[in-house]
Coordinates of N, CA and C in Angstrom, one line a residue:
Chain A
X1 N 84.3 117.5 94.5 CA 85.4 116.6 94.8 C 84.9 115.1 94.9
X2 N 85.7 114.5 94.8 CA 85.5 113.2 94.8 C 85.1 112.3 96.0
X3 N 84.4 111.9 96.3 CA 84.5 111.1 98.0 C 84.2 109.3 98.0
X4 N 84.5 109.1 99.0 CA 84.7 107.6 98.9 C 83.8 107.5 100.0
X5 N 83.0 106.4 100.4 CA 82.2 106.0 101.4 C 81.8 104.7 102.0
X6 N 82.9 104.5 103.1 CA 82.4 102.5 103.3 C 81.5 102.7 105.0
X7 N 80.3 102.2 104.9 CA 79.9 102.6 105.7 C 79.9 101.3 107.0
X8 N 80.7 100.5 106.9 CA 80.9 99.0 107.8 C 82.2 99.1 108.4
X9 N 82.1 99.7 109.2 CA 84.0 100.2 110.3 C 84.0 98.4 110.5
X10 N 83.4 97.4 110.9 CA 83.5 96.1 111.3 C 82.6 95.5 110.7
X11 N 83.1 94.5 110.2 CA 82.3 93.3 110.2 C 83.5 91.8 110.0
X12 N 82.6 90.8 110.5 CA 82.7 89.5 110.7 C 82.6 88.3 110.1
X13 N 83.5 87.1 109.4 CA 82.6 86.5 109.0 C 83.2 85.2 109.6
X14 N 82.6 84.1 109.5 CA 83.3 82.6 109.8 C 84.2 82.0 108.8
X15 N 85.2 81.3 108.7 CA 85.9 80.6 108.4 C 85.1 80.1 106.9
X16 N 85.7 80.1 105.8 CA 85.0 79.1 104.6 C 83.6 79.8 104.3
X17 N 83.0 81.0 105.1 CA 81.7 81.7 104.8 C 82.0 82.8 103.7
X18 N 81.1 83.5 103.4 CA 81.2 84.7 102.1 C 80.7 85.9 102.7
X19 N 81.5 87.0 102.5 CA 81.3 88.1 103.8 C 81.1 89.5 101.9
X20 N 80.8 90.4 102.5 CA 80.5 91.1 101.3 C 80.5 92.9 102.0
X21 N 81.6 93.6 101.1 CA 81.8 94.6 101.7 C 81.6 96.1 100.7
X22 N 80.6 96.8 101.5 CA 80.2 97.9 100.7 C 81.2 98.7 100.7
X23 N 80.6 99.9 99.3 CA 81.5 100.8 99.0 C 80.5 101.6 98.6
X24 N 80.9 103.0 98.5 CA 79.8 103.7 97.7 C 80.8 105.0 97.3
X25 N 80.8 105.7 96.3 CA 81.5 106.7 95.5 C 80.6 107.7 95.1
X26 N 81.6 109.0 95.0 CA 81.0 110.4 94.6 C 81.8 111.1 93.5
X27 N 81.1 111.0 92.2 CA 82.3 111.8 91.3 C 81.2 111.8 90.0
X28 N 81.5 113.1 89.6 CA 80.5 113.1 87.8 C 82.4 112.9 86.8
X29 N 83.0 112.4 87.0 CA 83.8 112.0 86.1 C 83.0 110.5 85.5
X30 N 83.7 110.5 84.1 CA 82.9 109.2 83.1 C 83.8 107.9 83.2
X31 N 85.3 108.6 83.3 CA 86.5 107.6 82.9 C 87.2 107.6 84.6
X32 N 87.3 106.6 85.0 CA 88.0 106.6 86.6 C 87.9 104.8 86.5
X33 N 88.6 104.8 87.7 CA 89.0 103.4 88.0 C 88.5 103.2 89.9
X34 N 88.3 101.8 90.1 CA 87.8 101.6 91.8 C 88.9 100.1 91.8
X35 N 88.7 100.5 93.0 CA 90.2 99.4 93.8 C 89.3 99.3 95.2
X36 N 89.7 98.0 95.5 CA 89.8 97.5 96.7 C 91.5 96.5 97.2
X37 N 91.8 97.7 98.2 CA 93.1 97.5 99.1 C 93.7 96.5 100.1
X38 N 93.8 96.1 100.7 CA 93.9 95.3 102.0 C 94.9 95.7 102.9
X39 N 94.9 96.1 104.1 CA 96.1 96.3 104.4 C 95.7 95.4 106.0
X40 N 97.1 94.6 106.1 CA 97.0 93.5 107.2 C 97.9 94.2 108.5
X41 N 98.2 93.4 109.2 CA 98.8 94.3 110.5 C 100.1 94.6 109.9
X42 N 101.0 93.9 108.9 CA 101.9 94.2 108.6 C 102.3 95.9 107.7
X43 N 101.1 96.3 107.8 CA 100.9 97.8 107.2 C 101.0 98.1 105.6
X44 N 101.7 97.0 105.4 CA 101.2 97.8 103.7 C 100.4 97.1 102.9
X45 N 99.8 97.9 102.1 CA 98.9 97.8 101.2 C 99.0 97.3 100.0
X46 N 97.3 96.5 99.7 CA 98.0 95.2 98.9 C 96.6 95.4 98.3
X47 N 96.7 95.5 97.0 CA 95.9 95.7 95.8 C 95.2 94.3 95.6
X48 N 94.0 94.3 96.2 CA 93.3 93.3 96.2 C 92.4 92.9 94.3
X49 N 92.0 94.0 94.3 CA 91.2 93.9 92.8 C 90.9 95.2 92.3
X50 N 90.5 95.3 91.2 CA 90.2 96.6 90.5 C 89.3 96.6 89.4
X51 N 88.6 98.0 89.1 CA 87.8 98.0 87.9 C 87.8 98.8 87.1
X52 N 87.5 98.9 86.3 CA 87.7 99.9 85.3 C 86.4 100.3 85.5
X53 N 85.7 101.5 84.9 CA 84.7 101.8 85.1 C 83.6 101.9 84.0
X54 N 84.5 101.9 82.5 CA 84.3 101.4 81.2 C 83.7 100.0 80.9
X55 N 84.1 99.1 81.9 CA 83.9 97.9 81.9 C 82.6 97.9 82.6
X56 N 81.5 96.4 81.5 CA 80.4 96.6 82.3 C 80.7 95.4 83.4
X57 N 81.8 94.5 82.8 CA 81.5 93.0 83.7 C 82.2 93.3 85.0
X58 N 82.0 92.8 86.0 CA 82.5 92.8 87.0 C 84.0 92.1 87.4
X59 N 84.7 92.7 88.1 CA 86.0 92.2 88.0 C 85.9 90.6 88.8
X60 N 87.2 89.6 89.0 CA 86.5 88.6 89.7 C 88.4 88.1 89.6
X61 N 89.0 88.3 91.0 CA 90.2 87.5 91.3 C 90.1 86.5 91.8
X62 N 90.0 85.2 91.6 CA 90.4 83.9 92.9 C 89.0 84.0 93.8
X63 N 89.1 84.0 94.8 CA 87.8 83.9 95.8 C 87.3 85.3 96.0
X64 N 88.1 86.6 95.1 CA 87.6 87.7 95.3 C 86.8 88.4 94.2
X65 N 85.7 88.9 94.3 CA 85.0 89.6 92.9 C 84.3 90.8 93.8
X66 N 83.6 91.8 92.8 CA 82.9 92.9 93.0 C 81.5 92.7 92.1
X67 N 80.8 93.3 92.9 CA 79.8 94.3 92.3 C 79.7 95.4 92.2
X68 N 79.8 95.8 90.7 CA 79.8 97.0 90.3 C 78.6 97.6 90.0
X69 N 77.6 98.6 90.5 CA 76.6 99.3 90.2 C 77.0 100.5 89.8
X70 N 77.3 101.0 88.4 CA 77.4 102.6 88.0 C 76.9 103.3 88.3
X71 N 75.7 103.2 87.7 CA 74.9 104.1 88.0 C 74.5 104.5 89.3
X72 N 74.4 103.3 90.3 CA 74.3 103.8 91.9 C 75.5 103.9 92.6
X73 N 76.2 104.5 91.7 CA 78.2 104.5 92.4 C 78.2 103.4 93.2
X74 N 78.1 102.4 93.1 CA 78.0 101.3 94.7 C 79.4 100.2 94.1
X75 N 80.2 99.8 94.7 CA 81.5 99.0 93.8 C 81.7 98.2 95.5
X76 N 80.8 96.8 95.6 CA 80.8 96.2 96.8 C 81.9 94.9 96.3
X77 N 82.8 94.4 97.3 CA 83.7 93.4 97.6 C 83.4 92.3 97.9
X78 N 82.9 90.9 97.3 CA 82.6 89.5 97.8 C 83.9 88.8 98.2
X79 N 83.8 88.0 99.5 CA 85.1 87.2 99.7 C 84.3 86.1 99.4
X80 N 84.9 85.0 99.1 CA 84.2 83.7 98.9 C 85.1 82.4 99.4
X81 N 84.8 82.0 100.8 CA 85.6 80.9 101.4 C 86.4 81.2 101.9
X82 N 86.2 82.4 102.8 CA 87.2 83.3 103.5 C 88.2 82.1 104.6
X83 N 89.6 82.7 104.5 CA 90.2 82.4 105.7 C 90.5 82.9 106.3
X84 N 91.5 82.7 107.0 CA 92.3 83.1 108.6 C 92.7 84.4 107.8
X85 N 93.4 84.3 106.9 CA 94.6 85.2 106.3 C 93.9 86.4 106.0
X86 N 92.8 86.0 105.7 CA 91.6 87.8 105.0 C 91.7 88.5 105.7
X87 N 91.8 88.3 107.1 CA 91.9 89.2 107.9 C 92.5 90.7 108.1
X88 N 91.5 91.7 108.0 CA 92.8 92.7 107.4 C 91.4 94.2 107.7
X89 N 92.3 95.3 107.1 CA 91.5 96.4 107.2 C 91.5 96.8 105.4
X90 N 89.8 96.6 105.0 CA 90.2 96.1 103.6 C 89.4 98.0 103.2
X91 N 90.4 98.9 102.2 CA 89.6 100.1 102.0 C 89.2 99.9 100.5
X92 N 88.2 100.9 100.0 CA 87.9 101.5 98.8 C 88.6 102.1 98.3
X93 N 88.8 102.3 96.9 CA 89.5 103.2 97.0 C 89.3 103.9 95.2
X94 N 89.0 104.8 94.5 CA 89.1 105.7 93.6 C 90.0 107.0 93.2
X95 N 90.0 106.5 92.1 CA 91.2 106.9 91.1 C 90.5 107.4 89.5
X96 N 90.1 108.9 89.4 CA 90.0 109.6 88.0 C 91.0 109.1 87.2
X97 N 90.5 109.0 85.8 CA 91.2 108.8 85.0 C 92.3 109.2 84.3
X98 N 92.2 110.6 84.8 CA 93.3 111.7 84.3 C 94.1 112.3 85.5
X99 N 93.7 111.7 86.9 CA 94.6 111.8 88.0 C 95.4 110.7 88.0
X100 N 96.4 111.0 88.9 CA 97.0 110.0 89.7 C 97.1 109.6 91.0
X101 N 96.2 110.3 91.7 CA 96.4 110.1 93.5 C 95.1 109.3 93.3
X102 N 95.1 108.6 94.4 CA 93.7 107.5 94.9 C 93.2 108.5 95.8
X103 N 91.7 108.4 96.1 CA 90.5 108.5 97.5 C 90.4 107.3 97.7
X104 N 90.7 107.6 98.9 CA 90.6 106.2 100.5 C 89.2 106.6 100.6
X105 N 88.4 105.2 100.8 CA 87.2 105.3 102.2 C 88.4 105.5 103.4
X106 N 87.2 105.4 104.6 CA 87.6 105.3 105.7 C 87.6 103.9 106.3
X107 N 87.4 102.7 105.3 CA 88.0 101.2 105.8 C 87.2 100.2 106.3
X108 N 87.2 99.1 106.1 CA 86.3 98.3 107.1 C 87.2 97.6 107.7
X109 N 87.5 97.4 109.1 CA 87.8 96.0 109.7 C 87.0 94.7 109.0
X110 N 88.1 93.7 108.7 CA 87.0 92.0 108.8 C 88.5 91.4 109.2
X111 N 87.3 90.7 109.9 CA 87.6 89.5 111.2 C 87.3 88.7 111.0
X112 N 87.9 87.2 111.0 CA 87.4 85.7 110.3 C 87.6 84.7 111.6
X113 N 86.6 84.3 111.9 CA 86.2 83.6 113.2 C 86.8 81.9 112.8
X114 N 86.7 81.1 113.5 CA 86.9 79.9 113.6 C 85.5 79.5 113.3
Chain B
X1 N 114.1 93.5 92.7 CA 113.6 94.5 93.6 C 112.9 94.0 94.7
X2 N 113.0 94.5 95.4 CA 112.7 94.3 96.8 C 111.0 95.2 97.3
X3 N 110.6 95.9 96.1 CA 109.8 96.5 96.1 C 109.9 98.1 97.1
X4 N 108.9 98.7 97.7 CA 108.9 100.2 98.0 C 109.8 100.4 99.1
X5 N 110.5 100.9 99.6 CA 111.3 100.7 101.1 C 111.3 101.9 101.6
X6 N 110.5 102.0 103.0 CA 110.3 102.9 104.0 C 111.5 102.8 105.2
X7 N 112.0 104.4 105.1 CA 113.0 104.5 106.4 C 112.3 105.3 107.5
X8 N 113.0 105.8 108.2 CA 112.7 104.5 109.7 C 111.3 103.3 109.3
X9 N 110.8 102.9 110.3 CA 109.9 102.4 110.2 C 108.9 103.0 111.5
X10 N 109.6 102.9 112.2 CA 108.6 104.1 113.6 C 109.8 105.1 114.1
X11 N 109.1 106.4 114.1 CA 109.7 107.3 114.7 C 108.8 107.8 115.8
X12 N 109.7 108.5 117.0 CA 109.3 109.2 118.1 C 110.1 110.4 118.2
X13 N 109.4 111.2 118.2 CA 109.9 112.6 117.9 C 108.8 113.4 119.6
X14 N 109.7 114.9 119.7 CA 109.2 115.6 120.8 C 108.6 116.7 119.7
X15 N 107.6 117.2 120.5 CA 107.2 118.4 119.8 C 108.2 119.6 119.5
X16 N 108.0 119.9 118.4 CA 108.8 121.0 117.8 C 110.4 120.2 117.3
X17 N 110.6 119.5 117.3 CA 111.5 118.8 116.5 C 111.1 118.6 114.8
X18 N 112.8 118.5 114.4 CA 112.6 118.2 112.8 C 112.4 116.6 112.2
X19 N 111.7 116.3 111.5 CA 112.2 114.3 111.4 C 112.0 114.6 109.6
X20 N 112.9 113.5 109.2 CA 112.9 113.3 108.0 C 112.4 111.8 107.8
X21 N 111.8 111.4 106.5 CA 111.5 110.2 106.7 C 112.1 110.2 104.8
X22 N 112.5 109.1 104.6 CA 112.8 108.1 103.5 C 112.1 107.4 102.6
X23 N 111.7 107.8 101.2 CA 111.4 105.9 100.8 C 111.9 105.6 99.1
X24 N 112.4 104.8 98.9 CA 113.1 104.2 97.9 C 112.0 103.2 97.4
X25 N 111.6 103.7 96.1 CA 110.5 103.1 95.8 C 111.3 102.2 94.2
X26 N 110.2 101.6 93.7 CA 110.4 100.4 92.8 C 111.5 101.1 91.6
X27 N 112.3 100.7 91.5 CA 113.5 101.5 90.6 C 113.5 101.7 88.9
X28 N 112.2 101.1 88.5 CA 111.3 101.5 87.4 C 110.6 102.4 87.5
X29 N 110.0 102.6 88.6 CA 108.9 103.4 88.7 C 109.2 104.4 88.6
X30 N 108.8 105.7 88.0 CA 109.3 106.9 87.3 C 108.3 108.1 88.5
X31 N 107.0 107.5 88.9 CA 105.9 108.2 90.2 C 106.0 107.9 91.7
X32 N 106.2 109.0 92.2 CA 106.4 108.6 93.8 C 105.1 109.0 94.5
X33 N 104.5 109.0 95.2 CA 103.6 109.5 96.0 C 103.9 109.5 97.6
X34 N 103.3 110.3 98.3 CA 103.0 110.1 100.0 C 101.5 110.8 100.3
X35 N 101.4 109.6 101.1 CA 99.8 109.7 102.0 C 100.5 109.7 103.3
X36 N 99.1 110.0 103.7 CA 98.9 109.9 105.4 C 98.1 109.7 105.7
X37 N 98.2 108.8 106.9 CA 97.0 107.8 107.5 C 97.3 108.1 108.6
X38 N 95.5 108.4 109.3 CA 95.7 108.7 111.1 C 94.8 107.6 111.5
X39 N 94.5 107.3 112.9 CA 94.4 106.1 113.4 C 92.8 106.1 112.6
X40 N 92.2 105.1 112.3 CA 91.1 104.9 111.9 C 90.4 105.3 110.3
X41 N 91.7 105.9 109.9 CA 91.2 106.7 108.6 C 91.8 105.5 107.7
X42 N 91.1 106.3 106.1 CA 92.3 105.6 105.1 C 93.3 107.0 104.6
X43 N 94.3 106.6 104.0 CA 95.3 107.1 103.1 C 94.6 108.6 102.8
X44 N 95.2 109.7 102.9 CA 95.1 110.5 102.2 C 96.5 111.2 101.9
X45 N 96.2 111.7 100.2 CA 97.2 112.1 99.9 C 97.9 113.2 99.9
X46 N 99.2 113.0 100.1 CA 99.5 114.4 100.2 C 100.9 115.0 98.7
X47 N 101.4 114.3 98.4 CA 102.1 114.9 97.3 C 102.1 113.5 95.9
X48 N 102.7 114.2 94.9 CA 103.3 113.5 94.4 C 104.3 113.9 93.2
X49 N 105.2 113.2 92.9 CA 106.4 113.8 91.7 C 106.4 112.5 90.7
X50 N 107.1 113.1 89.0 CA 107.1 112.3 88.3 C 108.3 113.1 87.9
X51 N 109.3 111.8 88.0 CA 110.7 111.8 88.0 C 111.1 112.8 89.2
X52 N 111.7 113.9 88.7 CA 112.5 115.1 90.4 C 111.3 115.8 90.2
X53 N 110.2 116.0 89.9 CA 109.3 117.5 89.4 C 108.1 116.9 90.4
X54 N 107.8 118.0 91.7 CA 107.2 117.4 92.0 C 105.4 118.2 91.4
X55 N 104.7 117.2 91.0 CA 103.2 118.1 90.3 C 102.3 118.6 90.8
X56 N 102.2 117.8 91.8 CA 100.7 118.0 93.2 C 100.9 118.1 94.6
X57 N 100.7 118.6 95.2 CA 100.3 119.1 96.6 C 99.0 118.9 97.3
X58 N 98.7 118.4 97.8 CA 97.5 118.6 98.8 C 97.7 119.6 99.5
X59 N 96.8 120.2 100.2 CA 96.2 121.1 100.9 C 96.4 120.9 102.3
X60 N 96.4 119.2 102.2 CA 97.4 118.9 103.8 C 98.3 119.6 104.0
X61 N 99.6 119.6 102.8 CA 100.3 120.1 103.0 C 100.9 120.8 103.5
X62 N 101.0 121.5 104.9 CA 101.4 123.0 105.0 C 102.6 123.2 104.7
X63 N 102.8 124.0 105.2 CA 104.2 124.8 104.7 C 105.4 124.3 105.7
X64 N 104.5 123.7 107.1 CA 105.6 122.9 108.1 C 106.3 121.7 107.2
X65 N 105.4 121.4 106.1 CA 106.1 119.7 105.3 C 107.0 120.5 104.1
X66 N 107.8 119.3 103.6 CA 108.7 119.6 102.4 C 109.0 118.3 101.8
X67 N 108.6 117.9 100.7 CA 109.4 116.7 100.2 C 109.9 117.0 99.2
X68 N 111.1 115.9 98.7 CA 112.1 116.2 97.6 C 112.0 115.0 96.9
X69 N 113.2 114.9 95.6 CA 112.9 113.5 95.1 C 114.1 114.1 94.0
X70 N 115.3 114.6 94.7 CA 116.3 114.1 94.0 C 117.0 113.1 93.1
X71 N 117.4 114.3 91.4 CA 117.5 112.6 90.3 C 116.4 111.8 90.5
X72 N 115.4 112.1 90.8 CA 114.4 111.3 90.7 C 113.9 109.9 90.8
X73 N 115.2 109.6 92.0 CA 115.0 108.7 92.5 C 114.4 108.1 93.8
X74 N 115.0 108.2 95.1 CA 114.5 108.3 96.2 C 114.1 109.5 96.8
X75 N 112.8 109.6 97.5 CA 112.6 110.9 97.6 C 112.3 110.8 99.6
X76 N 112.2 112.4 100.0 CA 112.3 112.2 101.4 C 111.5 113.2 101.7
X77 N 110.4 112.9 102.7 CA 109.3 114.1 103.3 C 110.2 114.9 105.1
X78 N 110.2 115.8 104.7 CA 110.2 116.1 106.0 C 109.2 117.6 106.7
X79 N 109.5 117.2 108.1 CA 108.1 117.7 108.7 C 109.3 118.8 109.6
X80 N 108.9 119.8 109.8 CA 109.8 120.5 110.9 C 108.3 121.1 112.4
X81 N 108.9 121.6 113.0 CA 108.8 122.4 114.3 C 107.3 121.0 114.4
X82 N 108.1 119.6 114.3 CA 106.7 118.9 114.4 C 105.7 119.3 115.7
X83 N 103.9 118.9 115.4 CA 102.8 118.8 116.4 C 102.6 117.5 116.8
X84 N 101.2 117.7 117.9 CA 101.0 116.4 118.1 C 100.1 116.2 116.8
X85 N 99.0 116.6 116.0 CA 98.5 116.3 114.9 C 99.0 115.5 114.0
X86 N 100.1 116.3 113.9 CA 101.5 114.7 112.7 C 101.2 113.4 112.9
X87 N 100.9 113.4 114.1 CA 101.2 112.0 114.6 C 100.0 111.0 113.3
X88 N 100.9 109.6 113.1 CA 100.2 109.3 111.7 C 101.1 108.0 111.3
X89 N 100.6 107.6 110.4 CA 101.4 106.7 109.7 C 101.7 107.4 107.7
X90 N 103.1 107.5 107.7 CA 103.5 108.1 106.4 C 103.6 107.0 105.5
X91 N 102.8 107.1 104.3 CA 103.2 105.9 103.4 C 103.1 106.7 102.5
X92 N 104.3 105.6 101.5 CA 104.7 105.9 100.2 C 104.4 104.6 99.1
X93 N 104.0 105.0 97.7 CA 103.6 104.8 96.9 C 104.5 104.8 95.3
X94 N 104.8 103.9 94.7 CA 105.2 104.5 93.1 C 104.5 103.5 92.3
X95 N 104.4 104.1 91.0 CA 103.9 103.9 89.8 C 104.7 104.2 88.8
X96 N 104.4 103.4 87.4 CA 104.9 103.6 86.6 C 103.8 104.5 85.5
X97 N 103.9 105.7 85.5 CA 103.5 106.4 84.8 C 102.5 105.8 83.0
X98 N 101.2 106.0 83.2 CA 100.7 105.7 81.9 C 100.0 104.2 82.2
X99 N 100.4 103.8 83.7 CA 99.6 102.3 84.4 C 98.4 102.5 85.4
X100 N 97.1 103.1 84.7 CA 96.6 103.3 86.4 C 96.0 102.6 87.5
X101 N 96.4 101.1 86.9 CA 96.6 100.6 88.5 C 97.7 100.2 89.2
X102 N 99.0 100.6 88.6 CA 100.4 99.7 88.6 C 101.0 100.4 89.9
X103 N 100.3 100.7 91.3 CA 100.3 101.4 92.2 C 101.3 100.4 93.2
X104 N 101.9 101.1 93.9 CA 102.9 99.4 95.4 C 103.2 100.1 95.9
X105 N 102.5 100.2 97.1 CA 103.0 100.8 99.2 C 103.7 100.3 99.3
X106 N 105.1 101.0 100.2 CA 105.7 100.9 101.3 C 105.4 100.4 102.3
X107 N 105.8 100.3 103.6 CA 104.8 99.3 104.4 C 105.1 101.0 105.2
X108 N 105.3 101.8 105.1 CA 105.0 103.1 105.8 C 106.1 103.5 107.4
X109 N 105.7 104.9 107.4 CA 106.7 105.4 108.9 C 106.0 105.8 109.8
X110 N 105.8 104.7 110.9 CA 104.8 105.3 112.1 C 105.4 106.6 112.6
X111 N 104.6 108.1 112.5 CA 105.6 109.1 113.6 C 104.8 109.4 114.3
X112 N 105.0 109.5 115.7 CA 104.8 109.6 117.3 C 105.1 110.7 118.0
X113 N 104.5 111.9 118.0 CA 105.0 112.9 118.4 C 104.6 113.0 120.2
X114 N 105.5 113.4 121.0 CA 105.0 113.1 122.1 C 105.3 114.7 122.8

């Protein structure tokens, strides 16, 4: 079975700093997809970025990109010039290519300081 | 569209009571899903249907749950002779079939079993 693994329940960063959020994945599938989620107090979930797994380059939204390590399943989250608003419980999350449900990690809190 | 819409938004139920919950998802979207999220966790899934047929089950699922998705439109989970275990936040999910990232939460149904 597939498993998802964020091992940072909290972390922190300041205002305008770059905070960086691990992931780590379990699956001998070849074709799958990784996501990172966001969900803010307002509860729903908001599809931060995504990757293909075919893909070697790294995905890269606005102030948000990944590092993608295949071969070490590791698919880590860079914020860059974080604000107030990042604030959120941000999960991992994996998707086989020939499913359709997602694997949740278990989430990080980040918290953006003044 | 207004995007996914969750009914109630928080429920409080007693134990051993029936609750139904609601969600009218994106009216393109041909895929419904429902997760469940308990305090600290991420999403796990528990069903999903494409159009009225529903394909998957989790293992969560016991036999206390039932969901439907009549005409294949809005579909509705319900939980009978509820526990305190239930207790959770229910979100729902659609996709358009053949997109695998074209995924959009609900903002979810707090239930409160007391």
């Amino acid at each position: 079975a597939q498993t998802v693994t964020q091992s940072q329940p909290e972390m922190s960063v300041q205002e305008a700093e770059t905070v960086t959020l691990s992931c780590t994945y379990d699956t001998s599938e070849s074709d799958y997809y990784l996501f990172w989620y966001k969900q803010p107090p307002s509860r729903q979930m908001i599809l931060v970025i995504r990757q293909e797994a075919y893909k070697q380059q790294n995905a890269t939204e606005n102030r948000f990109s990944v590092n993608f390590q295949k071969a070490a399943k590791s698919f880590s989250l860079k914020i860059s010039d974080s604000q107030l608003g990042d604030a959120a419980m941000y999960f991992c999350a994996y998707r086989a290519g020939t499913a359709s449900k997602l694997t949740f990690g278990t989430g990080t809190r980040l918290q953006v300081t003044l | 569209d207004t995007g996914v819409s969750q009914d109630p938004r928080h429920k409080i139920t007693k134990r051993g009571q029936n609750v139904t919950f609601r969600c009218d998802p994106i009216s393109e979207h041909n895929r419904l899903y429902w997760y469940r999220q308990t305090l600290g966790q991420g999403p796990e899934f528990l069903t999903y249907f494409q159009n009225e047929a529903q394909l998957e089950k989790s293992r969560l699922l016991s036999d206390r749950f039932s969901a439907e998705r009549p005409k294949g439109s809005f579909s509705t989970l319900e939980i009978q002779r509820t526990e305190q275990g239930d207790s959770a936040m229910y979100l729902c999910a659609s996709s358009l079939a053949g997109q695998p990232y074209g995924y959009t939460f609900g903002s979810g149904t707090r239930l409160t079993v007391v």
